XYZ file of C-alpha atoms in Angstrom:
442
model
C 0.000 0.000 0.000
C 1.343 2.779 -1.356
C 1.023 5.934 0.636
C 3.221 8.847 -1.469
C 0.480 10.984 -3.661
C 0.343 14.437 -4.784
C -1.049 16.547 -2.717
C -1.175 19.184 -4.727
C -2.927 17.625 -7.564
C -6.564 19.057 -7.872
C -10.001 17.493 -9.450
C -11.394 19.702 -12.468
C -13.704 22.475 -10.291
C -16.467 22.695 -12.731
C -19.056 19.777 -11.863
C -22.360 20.937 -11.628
C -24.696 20.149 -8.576
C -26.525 17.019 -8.318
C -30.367 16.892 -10.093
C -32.190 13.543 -11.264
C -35.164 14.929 -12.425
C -37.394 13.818 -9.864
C -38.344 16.875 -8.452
C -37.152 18.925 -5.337
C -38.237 16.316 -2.786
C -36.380 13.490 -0.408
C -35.745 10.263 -2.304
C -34.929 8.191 0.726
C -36.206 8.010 3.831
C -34.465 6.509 7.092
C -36.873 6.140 9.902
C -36.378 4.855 13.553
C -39.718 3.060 14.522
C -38.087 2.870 17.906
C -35.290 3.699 20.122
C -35.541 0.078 21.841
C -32.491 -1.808 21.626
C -31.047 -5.142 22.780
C -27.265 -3.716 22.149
C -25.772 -1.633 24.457
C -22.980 -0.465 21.747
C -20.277 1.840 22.781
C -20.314 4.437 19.740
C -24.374 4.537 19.576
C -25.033 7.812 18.171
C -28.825 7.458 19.612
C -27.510 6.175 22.772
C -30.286 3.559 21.985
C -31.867 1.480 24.776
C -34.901 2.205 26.160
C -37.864 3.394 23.476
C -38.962 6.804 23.750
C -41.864 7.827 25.884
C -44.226 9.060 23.221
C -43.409 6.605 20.029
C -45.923 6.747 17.487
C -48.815 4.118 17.449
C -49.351 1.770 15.039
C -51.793 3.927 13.117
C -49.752 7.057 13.273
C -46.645 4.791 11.663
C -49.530 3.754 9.256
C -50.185 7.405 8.205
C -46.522 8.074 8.191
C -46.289 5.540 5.226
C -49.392 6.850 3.430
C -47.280 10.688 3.778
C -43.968 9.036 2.220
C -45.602 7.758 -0.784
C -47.489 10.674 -1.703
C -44.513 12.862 -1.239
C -42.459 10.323 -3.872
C -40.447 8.789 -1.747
C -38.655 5.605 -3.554
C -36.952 4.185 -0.381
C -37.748 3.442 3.194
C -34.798 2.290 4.892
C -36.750 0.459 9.262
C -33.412 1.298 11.766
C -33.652 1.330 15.796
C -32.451 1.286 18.149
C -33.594 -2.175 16.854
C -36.298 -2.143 14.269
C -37.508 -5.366 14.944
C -38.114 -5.044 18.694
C -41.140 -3.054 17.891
C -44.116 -4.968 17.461
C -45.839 -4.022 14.664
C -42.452 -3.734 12.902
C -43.183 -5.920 9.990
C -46.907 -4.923 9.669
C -45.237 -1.251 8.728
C -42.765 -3.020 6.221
C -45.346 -4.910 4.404
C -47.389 -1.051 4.337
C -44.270 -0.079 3.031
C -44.052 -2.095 -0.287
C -47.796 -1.760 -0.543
C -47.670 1.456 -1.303
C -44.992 1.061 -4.296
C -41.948 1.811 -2.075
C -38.537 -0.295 -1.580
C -38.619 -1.132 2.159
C -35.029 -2.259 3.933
C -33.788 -2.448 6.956
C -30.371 -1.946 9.248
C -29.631 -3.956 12.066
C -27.375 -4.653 14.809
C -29.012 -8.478 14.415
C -28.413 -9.756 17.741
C -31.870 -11.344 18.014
C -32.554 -11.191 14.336
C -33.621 -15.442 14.711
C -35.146 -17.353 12.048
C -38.585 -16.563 12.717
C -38.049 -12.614 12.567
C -36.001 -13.000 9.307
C -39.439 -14.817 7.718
C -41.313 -12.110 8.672
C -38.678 -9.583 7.124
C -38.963 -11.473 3.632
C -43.075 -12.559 3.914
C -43.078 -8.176 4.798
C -41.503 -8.020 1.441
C -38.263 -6.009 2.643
C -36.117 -6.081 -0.164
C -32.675 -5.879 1.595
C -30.767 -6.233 5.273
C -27.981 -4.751 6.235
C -25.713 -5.935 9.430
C -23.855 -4.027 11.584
C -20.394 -5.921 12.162
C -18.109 -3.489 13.714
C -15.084 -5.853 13.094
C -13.679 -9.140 14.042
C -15.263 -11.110 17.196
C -13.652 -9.918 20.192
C -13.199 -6.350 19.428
C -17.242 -6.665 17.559
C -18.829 -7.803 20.793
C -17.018 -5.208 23.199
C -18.289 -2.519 20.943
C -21.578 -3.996 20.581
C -21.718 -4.445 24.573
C -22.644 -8.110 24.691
C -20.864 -10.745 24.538
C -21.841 -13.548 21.457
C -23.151 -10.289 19.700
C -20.995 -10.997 16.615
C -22.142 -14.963 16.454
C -24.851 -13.848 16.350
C -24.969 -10.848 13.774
C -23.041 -13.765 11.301
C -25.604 -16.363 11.853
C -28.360 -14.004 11.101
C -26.586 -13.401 7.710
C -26.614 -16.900 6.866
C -30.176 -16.687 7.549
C -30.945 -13.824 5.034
C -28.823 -15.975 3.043
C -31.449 -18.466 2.449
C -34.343 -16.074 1.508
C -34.728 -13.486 -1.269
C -33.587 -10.588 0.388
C -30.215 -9.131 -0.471
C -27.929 -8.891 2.534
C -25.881 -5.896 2.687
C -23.491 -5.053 6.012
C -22.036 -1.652 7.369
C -19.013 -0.960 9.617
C -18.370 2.239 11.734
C -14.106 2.956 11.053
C -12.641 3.991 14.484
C -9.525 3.107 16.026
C -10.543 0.017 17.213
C -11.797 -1.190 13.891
C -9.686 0.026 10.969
C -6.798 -2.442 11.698
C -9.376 -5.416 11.155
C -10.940 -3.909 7.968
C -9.124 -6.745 6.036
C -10.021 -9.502 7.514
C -13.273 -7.977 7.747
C -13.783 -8.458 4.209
C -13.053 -11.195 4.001
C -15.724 -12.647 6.270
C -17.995 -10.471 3.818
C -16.949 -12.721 1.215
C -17.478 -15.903 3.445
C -21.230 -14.668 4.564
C -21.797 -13.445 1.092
C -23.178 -9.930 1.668
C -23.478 -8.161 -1.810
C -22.775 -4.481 -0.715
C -20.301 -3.166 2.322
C -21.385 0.402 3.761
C -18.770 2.294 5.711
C -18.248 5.368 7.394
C -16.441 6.725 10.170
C -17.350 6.967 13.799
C -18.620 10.539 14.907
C -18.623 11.515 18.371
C -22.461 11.761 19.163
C -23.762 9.932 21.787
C -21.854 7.655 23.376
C -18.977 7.859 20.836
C -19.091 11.470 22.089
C -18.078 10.212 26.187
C -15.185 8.293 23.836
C -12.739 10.574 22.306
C -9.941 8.164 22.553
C -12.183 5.535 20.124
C -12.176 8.484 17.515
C -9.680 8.491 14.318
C -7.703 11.357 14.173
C -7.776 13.244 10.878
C -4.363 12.691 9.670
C -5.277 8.674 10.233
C -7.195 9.347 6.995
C -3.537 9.083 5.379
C -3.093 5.826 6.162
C -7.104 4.725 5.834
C -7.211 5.683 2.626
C -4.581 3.291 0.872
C -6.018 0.230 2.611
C -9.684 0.906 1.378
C -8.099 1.043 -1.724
C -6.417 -1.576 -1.023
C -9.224 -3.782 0.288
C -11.635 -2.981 -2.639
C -9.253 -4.196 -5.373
C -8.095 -7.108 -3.411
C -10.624 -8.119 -1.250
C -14.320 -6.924 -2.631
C -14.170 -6.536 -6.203
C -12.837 -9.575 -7.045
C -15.759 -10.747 -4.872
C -18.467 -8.765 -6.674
C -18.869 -6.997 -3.157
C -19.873 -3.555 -3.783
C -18.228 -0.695 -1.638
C -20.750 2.179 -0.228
C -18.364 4.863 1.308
C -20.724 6.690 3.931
C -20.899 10.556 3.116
C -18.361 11.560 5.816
C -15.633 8.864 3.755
C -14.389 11.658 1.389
C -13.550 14.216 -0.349
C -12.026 15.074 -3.735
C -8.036 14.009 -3.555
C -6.319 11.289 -5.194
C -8.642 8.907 -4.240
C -11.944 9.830 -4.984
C -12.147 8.217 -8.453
C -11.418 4.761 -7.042
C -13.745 4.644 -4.418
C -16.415 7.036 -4.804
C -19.348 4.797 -6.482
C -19.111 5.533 -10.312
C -15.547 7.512 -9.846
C -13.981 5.713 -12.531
C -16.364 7.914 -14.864
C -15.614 10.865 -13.297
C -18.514 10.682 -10.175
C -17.294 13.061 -7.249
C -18.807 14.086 -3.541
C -22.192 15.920 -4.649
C -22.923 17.738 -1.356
C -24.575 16.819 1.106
C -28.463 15.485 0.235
C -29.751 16.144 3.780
C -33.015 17.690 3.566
C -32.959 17.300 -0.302
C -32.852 13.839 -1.435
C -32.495 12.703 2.054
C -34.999 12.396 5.197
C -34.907 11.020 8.444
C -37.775 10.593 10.853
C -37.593 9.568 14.808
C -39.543 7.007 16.529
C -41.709 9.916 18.638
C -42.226 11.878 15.082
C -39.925 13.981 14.896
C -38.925 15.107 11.194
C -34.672 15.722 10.484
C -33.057 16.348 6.980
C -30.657 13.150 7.571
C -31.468 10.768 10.650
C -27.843 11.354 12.217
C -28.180 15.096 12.688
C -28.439 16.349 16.413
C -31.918 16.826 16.898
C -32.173 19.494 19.079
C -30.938 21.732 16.106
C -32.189 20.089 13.361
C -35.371 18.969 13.814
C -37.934 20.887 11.975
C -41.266 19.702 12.641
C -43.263 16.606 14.303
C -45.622 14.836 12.141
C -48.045 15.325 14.996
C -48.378 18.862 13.779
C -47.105 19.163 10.594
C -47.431 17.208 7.625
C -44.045 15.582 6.365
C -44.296 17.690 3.189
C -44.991 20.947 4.465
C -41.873 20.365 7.145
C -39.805 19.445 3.777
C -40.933 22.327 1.553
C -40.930 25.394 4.130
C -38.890 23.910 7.573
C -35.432 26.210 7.779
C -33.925 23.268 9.831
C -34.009 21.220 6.392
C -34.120 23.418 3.679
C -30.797 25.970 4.576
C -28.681 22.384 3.947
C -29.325 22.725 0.396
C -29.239 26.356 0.304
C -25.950 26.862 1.906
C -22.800 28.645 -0.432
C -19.297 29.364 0.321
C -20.207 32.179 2.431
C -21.281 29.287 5.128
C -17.585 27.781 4.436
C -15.148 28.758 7.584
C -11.829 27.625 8.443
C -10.231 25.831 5.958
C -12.932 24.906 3.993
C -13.352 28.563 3.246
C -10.426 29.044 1.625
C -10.698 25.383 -0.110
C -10.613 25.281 -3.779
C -13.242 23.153 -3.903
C -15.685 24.749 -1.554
C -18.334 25.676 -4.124
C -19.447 22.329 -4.757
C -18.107 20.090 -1.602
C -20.066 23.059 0.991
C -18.101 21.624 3.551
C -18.717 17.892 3.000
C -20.812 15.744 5.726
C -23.184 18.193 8.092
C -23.623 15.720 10.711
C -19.661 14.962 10.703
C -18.782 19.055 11.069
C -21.719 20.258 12.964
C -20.949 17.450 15.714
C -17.408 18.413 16.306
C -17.552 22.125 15.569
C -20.541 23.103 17.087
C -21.973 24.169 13.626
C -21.476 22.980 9.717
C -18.866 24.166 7.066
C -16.539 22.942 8.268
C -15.141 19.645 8.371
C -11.445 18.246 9.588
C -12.658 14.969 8.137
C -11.569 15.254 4.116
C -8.279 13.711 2.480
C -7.728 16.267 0.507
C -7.359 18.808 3.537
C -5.328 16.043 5.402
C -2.758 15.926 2.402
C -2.454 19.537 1.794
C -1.240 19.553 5.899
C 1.324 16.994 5.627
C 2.192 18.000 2.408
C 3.294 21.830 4.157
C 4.863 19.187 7.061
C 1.916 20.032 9.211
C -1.154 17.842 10.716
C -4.526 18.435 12.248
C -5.543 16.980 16.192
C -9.222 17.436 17.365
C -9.261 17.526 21.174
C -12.378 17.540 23.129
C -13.010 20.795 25.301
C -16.896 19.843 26.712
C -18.602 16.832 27.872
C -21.730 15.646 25.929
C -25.039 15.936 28.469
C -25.902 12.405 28.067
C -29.273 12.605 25.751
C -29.950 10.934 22.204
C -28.224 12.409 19.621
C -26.434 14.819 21.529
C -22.675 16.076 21.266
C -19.954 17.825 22.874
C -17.247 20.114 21.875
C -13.996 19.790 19.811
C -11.355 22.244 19.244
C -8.462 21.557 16.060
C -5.068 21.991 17.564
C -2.657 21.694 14.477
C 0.590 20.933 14.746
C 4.007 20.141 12.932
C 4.227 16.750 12.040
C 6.155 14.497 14.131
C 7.896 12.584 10.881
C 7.835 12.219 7.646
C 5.838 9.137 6.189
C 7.239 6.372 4.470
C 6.449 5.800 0.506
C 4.873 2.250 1.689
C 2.655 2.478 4.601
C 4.170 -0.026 7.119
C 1.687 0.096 9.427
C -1.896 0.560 10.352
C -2.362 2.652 13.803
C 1.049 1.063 15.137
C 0.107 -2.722 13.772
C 2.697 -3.978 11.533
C 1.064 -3.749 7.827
C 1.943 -7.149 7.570
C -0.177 -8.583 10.246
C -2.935 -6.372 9.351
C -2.920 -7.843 5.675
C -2.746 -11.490 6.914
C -5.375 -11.416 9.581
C -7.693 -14.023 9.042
C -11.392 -13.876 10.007
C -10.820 -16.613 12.922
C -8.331 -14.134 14.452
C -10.276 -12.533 17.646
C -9.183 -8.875 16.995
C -5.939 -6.824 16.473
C -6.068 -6.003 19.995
C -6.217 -7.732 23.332
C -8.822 -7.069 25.795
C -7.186 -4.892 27.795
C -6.946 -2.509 25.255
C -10.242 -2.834 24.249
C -11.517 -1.581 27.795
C -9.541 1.325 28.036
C -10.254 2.199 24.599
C -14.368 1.854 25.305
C -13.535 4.183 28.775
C -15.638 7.336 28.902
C -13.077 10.223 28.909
């Protein structure tokens, strides 16, 4: 893995904003039906658990549906907490495809048993994704139960056996990037068709966790090994690679692992509020389901219709309005600020207390060490505790302690070697020990 790029080579500037035709309304639609959970996972964003006082009754999630497909929704993607440990959860699937939409589902899996996977494919849900936040051991201390990874594979082998396409997603945090490898490879063995990924934010409980957080000049050596790992590992496989919208932006690598980058596809902004939608379990109406609610909420469907929160709610519609004069920082300055706005809102506004802009991006990582220089984040405040809430980060940069090598020789301080040859029985890269501390709130 080659790590010695030019920094200082730039995209063409002159793509044009994203349009499809469809009209100025969400496309997809990711709705928590409840914020019951029977994970207790470390780097829960949700700080899922317990379901909400007020969730919405069945007929309410009823009338939800009926509101999605007249607004033209094409997608309705059931998350938790845990989807499934909501009663009614496959009764508002099957309304789903009823009403002409594609209905799938995320989960965490740890109870997703035989029965419960019937239901998913008599529902008609067209596709499962797993959570499998790496390789056993370091999986199930994440996940905060122990067999939680046995349990997430066996519940692919399941989904397996039915006509629903099984799909997985990985948070990338420090724990978890050394075992990315061997990680797909077991994607190969289970025989999930598509691998979403995207980096650990610190909301929630990732937000009590600074130390589980990649730093962003770790991007430099991330990367090379997705690069890696999706020539090697997933294409030969047929395994398709989803980077998450806070895996980006522009840079060297963005035409070999964006989705369609090999004909020229770039980071399009971010679709919160636009193509995007996210709903909570109590009603509550977001541009993109991961963004704090307190501050981006912009309606309840208790009060307002979904479309009239999408059309007139400033909470969702400033995403898609915002210009370089929202850009601070370095993004303000960046050369391509018109059309990357900053990259991932969730990823910016939860670390700097408001969007525009975000540490996060390769190509502001390589412009740093390419002047000898690198960016830190440090938390300064404590997160309160509540769903979806954050704390505060500050950027200290700094000179860079050493030059990097042309061929990345290791991964976080693992021998590249041993990262490359880590087989899915291996437990994890790291011993338990270090697994603790690293899961410590600090």
């Amino acid at each position: 893995m080659t790590s010695q790029v030019d920094p200082t080579r730039e995209l063409p500037n002159s793509h044009r904003r994203h349009t499809d035709g469809d009209g100025d309304h969400p496309l997809h639609c990711v709705w928590e039906i409840t914020l019951a959970c029977d994970l207790g996972c470390g780097h829960c964003g949700s700080r899922a658990g317990v379901a909400r006082p007020d969730e919405l009754s069945t007929k309410e999630a009823l009338e939800v549906v009926d509101q999605l497909a007249e607004l033209g929704l094409q997608e309705i993607t059931l998350i938790g907490g845990e989807a499934y440990l909501r009663d009614d959860w496959d009764e508002i699937a099957a309304a789903i495809v009823d009403r002409g939409m594609l209905c799938t589902m995320t989960t965490g899996a740890r109870n997703l048993d035989a029965k419960r996977v019937a239901k998913a494919a008599e529902a008609g849900i067209k596709a499962i994704s797993i959570s499998i936040d790496g390789l056993e051991r370091t999986h199930d201390v994440l996940r905060g139960a122990r067999g939680a990874w046995k349990s997430a594979v066996a519940a692919a082998e399941r989904i397996k056996d039915t006509p629903i396409l099984l799909g997985t997603n990985t948070q990338i945090n420090r724990l978890t990037m050394p075992e990315l490898p061997a990680l797909a490879d077991l994607l190969v063995e289970i025989g999930s068709r598509a691998w979403q990924i995207q980096l650990t934010v610190p909301m929630g409980r990732a937000a009590d966790r600074p130390q589980l957080l990649l730093q962003p000049y770790d991007l430099l050596e991330l990367y090379p090994l997705l690069v890696w790992i999706k020539q090697t590992r997933l294409e030969p496989a047929g395994i398709h690679l989803q980077p998450g919208n806070n895996i980006g932006y522009f840079g060297p690598y963005e035409h070999l692992l964006r989705y369609g980058g090999d004909k020229g596809a770039v980071w399009d902004g971010c679709q919160a509020g636009t193509r995007v939608l996210g709903l909570e379990a109590d009603g509550k109406i977001k541009g993109c389901p991961s963004l704090p609610s307190t501050k981006f909420t912009g309606g309840n469907i208790r009060d307002l219709s979904i479309a009239e929160v999408v059309a007139g709610a400033r909470e969702l519609t400033a995403i898609g309005e915002r210009d370089r004069d929202d850009l601070w920082g370095f993004c303000g300055d960046c050369y391509y600020g018109d059309h990357c706005l900053g990259g991932c809102t969730w990823t910016a506004d939860v670390i700097m207390g408001r969007p525009g802009n975000n540490p996060y991006c390769i190509h502001r990582a390589l412009r740093f060490d390419h002047e000898g220089k690198r960016e830190r984040i440090v938390k300064v405040e404590d997160a309160k505790g509540d769903p979806f809430d954050t704390g505060r980060f500050e950027i200290v940069v700094e000179n860079h302690p050493e030059a990097r090598p042309e061929v990345i020789d290791a991964i976080l301080g693992i021998p590249a070697e041993d990262v490359t040859t880590m087989t899915t029985k291996s437990e994890s890269a790291w011993d338990l020990d270090h697994l603790r501390k690293a899961l410590q709130k600090g």
